[in-house]
mmCIF file of C-alpha atoms in Angstrom:
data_model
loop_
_atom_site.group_PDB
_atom_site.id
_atom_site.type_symbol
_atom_site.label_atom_id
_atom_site.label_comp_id
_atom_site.label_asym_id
_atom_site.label_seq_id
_atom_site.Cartn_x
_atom_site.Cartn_y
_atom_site.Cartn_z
ATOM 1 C CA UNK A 15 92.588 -108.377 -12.656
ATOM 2 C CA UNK A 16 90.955 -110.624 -14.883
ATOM 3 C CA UNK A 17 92.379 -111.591 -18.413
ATOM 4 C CA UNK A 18 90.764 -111.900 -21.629
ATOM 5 C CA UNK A 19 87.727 -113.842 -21.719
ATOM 6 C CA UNK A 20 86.444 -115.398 -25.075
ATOM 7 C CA UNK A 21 83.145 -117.616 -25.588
ATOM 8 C CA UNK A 22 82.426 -119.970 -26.782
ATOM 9 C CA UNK A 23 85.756 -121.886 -26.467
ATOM 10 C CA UNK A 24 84.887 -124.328 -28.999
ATOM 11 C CA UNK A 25 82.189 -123.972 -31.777
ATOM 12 C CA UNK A 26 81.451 -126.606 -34.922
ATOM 13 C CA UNK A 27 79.234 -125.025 -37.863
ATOM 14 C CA UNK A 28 78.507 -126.341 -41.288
ATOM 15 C CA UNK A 29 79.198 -124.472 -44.401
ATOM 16 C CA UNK A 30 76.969 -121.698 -45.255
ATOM 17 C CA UNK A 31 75.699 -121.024 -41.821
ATOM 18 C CA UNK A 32 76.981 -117.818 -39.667
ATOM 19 C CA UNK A 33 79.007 -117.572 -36.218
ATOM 20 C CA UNK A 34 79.049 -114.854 -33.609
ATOM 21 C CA UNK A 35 82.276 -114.838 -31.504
ATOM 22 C CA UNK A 36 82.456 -112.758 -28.460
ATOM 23 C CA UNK A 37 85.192 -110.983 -26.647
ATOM 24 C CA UNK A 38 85.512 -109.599 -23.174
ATOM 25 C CA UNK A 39 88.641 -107.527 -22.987
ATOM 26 C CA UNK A 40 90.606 -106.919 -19.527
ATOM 27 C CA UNK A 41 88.605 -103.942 -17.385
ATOM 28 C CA UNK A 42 89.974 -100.815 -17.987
ATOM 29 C CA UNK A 43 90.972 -101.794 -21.946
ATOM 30 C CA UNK A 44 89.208 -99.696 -24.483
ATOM 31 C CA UNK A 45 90.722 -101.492 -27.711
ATOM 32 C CA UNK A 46 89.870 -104.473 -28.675
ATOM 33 C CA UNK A 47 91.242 -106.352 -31.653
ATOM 34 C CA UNK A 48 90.817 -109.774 -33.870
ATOM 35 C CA UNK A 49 93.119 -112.665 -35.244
ATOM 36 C CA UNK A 50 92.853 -115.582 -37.274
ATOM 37 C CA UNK A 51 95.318 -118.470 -36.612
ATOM 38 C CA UNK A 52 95.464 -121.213 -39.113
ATOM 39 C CA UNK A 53 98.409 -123.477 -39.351
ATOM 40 C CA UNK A 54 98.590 -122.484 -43.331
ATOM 41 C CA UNK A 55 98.659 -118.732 -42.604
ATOM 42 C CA UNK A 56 99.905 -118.329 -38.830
ATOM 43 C CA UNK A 57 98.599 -115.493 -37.217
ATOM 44 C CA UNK A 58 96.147 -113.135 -39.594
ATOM 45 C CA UNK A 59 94.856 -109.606 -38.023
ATOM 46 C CA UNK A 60 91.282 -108.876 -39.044
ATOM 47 C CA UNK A 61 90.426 -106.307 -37.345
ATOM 48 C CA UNK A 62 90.937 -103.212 -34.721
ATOM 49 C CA UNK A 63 88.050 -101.878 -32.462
ATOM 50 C CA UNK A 64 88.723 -98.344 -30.360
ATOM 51 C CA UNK A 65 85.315 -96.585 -28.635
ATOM 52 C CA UNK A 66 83.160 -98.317 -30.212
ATOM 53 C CA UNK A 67 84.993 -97.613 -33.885
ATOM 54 C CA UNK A 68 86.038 -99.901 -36.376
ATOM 55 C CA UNK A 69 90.124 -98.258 -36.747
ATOM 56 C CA UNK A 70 92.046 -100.866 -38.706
ATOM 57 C CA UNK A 71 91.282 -103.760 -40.872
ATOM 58 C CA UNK A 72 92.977 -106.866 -42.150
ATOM 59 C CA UNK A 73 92.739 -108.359 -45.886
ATOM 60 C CA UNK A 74 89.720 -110.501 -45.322
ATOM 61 C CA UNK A 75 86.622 -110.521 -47.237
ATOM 62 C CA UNK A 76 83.958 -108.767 -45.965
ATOM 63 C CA UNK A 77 82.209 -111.885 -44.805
ATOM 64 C CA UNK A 78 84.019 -111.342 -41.519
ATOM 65 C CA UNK A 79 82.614 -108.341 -39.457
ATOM 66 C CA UNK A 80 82.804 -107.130 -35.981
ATOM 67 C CA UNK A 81 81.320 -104.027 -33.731
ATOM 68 C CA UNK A 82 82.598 -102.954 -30.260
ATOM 69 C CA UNK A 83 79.457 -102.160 -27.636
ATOM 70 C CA UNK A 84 79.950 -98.984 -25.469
ATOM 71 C CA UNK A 85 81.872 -101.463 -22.279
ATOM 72 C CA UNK A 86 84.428 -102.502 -24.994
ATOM 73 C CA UNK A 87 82.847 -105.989 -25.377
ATOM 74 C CA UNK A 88 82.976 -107.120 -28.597
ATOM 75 C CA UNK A 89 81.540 -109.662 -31.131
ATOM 76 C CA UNK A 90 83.022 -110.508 -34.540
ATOM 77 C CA UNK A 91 80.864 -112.209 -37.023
ATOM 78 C CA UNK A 92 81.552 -114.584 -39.884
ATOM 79 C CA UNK A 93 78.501 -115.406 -42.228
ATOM 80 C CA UNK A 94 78.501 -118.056 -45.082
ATOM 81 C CA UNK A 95 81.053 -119.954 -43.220
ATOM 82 C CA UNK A 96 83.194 -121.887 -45.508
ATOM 83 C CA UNK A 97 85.772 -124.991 -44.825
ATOM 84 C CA UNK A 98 88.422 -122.675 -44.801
ATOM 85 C CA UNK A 99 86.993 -120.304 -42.077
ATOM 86 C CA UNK A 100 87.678 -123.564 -39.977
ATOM 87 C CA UNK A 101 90.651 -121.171 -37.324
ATOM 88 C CA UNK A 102 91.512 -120.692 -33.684
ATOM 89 C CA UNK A 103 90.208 -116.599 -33.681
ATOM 90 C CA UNK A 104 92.048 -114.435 -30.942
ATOM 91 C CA UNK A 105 91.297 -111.396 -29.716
ATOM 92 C CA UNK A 106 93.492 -109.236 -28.193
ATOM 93 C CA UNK A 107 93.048 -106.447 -25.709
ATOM 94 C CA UNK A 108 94.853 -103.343 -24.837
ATOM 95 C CA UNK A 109 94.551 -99.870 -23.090
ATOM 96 C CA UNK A 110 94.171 -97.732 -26.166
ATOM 97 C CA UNK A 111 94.354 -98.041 -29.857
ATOM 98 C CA UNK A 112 97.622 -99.437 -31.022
ATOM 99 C CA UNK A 113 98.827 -100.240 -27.364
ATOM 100 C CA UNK A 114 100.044 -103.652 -26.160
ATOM 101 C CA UNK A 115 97.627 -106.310 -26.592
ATOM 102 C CA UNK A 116 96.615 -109.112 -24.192
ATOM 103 C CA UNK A 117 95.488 -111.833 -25.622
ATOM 104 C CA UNK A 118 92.373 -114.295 -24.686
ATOM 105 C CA UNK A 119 92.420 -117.951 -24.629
ATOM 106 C CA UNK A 120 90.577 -117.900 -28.058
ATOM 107 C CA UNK A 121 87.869 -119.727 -29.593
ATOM 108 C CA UNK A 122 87.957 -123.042 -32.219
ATOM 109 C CA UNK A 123 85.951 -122.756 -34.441
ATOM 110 C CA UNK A 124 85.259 -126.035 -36.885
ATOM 111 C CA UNK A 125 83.461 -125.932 -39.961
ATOM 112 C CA UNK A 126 82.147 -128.922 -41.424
ATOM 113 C CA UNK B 18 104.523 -106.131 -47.645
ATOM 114 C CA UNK B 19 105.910 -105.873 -44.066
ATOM 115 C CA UNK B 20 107.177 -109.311 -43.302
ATOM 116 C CA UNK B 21 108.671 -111.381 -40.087
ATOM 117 C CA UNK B 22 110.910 -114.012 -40.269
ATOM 118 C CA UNK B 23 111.694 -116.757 -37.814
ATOM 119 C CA UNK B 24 113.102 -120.425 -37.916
ATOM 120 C CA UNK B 25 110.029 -122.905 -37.131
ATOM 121 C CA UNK B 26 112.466 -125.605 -34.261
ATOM 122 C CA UNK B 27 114.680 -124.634 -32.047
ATOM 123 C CA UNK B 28 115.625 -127.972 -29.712
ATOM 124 C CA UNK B 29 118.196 -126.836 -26.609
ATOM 125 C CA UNK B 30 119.005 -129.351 -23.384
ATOM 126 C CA UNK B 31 117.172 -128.286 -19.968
ATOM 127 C CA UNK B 32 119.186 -125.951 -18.313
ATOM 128 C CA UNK B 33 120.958 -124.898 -21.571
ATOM 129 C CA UNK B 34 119.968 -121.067 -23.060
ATOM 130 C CA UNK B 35 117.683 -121.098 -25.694
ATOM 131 C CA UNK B 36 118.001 -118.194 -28.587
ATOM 132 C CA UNK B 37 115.339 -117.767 -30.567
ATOM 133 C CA UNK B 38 115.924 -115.413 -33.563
ATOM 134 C CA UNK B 39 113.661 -113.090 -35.719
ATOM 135 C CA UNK B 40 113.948 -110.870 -38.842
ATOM 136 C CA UNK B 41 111.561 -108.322 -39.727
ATOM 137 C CA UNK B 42 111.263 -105.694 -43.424
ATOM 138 C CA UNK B 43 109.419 -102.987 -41.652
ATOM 139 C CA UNK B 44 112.232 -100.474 -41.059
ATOM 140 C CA UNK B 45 109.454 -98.578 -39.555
ATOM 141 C CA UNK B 46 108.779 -100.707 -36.673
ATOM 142 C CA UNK B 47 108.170 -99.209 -33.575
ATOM 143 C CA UNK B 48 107.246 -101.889 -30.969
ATOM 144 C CA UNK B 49 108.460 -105.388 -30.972
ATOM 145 C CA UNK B 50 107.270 -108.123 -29.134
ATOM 146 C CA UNK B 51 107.840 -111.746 -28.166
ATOM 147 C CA UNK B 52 104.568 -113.668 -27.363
ATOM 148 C CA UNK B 53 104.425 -117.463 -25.899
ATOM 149 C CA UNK B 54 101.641 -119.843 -26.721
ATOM 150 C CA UNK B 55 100.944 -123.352 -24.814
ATOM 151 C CA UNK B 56 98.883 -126.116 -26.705
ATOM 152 C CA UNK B 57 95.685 -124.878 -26.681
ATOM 153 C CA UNK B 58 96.194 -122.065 -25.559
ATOM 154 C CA UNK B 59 95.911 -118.116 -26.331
ATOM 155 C CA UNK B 60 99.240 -116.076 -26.182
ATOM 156 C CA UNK B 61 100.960 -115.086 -23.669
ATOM 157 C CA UNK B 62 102.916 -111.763 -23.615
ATOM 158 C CA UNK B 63 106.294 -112.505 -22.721
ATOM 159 C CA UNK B 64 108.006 -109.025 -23.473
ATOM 160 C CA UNK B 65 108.369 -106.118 -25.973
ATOM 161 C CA UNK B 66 111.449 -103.436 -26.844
ATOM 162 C CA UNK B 67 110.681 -100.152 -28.143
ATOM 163 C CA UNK B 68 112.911 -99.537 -31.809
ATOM 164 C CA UNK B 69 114.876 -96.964 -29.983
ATOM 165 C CA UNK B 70 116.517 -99.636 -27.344
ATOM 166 C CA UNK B 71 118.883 -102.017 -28.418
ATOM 167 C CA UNK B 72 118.404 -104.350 -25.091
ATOM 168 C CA UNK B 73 115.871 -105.127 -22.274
ATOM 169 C CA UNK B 74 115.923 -108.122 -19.546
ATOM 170 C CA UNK B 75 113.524 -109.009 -17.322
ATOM 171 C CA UNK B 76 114.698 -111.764 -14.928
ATOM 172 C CA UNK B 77 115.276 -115.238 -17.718
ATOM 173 C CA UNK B 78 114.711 -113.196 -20.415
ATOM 174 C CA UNK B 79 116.481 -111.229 -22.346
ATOM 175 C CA UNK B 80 115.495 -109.540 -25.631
ATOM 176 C CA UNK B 81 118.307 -107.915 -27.984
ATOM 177 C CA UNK B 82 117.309 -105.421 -30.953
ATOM 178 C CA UNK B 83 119.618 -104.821 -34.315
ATOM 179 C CA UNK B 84 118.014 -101.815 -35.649
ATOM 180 C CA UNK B 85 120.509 -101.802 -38.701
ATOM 181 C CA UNK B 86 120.338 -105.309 -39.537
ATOM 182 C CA UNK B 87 116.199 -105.284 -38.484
ATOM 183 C CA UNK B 88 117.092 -108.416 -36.334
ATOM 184 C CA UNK B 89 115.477 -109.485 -32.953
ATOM 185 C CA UNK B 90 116.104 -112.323 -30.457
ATOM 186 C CA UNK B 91 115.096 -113.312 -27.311
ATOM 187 C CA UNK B 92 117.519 -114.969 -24.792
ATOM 188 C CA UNK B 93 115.669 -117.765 -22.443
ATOM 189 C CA UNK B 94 118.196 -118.367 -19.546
ATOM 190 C CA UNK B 95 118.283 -121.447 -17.844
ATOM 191 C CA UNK B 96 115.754 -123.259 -20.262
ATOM 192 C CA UNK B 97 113.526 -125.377 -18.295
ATOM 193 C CA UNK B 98 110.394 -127.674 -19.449
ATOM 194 C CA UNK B 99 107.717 -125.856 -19.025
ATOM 195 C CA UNK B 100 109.355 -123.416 -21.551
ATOM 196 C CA UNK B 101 108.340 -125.834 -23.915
ATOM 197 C CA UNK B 102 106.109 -124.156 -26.412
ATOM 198 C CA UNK B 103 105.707 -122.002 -29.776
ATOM 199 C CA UNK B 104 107.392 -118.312 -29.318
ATOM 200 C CA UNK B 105 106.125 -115.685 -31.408
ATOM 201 C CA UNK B 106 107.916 -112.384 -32.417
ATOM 202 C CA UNK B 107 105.704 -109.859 -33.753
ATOM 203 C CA UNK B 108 105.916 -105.837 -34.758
ATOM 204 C CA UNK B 109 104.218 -102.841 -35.522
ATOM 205 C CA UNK B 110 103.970 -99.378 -36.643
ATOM 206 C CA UNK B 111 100.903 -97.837 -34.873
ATOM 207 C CA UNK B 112 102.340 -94.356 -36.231
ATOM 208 C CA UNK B 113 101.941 -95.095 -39.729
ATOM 209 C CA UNK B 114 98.264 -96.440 -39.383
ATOM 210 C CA UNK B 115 99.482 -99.768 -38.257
ATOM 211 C CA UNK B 116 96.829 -102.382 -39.561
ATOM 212 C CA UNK B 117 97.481 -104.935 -35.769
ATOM 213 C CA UNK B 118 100.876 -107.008 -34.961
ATOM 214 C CA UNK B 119 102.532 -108.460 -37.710
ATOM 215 C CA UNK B 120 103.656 -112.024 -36.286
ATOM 216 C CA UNK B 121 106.243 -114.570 -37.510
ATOM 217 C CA UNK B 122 105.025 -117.990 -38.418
ATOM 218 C CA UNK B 123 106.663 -119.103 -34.646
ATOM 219 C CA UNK B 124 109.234 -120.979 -33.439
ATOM 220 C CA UNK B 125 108.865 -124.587 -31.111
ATOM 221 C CA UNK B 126 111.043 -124.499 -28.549
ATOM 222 C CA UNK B 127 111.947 -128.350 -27.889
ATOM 223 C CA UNK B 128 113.560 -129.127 -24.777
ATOM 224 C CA UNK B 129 115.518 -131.863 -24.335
ATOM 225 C CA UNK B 130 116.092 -133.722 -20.835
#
């Protein structure tokens, strides 16, 4: 079965501009969720996705959004990028809401 | 806040064990978990003990649970290079409206030759 799959891998921006991120989570997995890694912070969780529905939320501004389409895919947004937005974002899938989570390779994002 | 604790090096000799130790606030914590992560890579799901066990092991590994003193720590038998990497312990609560994991700041395994 195939993991996690996040594109794009890598992604530079400048400051001010906006970044989709998008999330494939293992077939089957109906949850879907989002982390911020930063070597200041560690691991951050932003957000929870479960049929379609926003459940949980981190303490992030609400800058950083995200929806779940009806095959689980998701996308999580970040508009008016600033230098500290600059992360490795995870996402994490698992078979319901609050299950075990699988995690994808994640994506760097840089902003300049 | 909940909060996880961990020490950030941990350097053993190949073929030593390797005990990597983690303290959490949540007395509420249901699930706990131990996630690996390569360079440049995502993480990797290693193992996880529900807060009602006080021990699981699954071939090198072996994960023990203090309830009372809300200490974790995973045993890595045999330690061998490619064990070389940041190991995450992270908990949650999903009864109480859990808002995702709640992860430690890591520990780097460094092994030695």
């Amino acid at each position: 079965k195939a993991g996690v799959t996040q594109t794009p891998r890598y992604l530079i921006k400048t400051r001010g501009q906006q970044v989709t991120l998008s999330c494939s989570p293992i077939s089957g997995h109906r949850s879907v969720s989002w982390y911020q890694q930063t070597p200041g912070q560690g691991l951050q969780f932003l957000f929870e996705y479960f049929s379609e529905t926003q459940r949980n939320k981190g303490n992030f501004p609400g800058r950083f959004s995200g929806r779940q389409f009806s095959n689980s895919r998701s996308e999580m947004n970040v508009s008016t990028l600033e230098l500290g937005d600059s992360a490795l974002y995870l996402c994490a899938s698992s078979l319901a809401f609050a299950d075990t989570q699988y995690f994808g390779p994640g994506t760097r994002l840089t902003v300049l | 806040g909940e909060d996880v604790e961990q020490s950030l090096f941990l350097s053993v000799r190949e073929g030593d064990s390797s005990v990597i130790n983690c303290t959490y606030t949540d007395s509420s914590s249901t699930y706990l978990y131990w996630y690996k992560q390569e360079p440049g890579a995502g993480l990797q799901l290693l193992t996880y003990i529900f807060s009602n066990m006080d021990m699981k092991q699954d071939q090198r590994l072996t994960v023990l649970l203090n309830k009372k003193d809300k200490h974790l720590s995973l045993r890595i038998a045999d330690t061998q290079t490619g064990d070389s990497a940041i190991y995450f312990c992270a908990e949650t609560n999903p009864g109480g409206g859990a808002d995702g994991l709640t992860f430690g700041k890591g520990t780097h395994l460094i092994i030695q030759p």
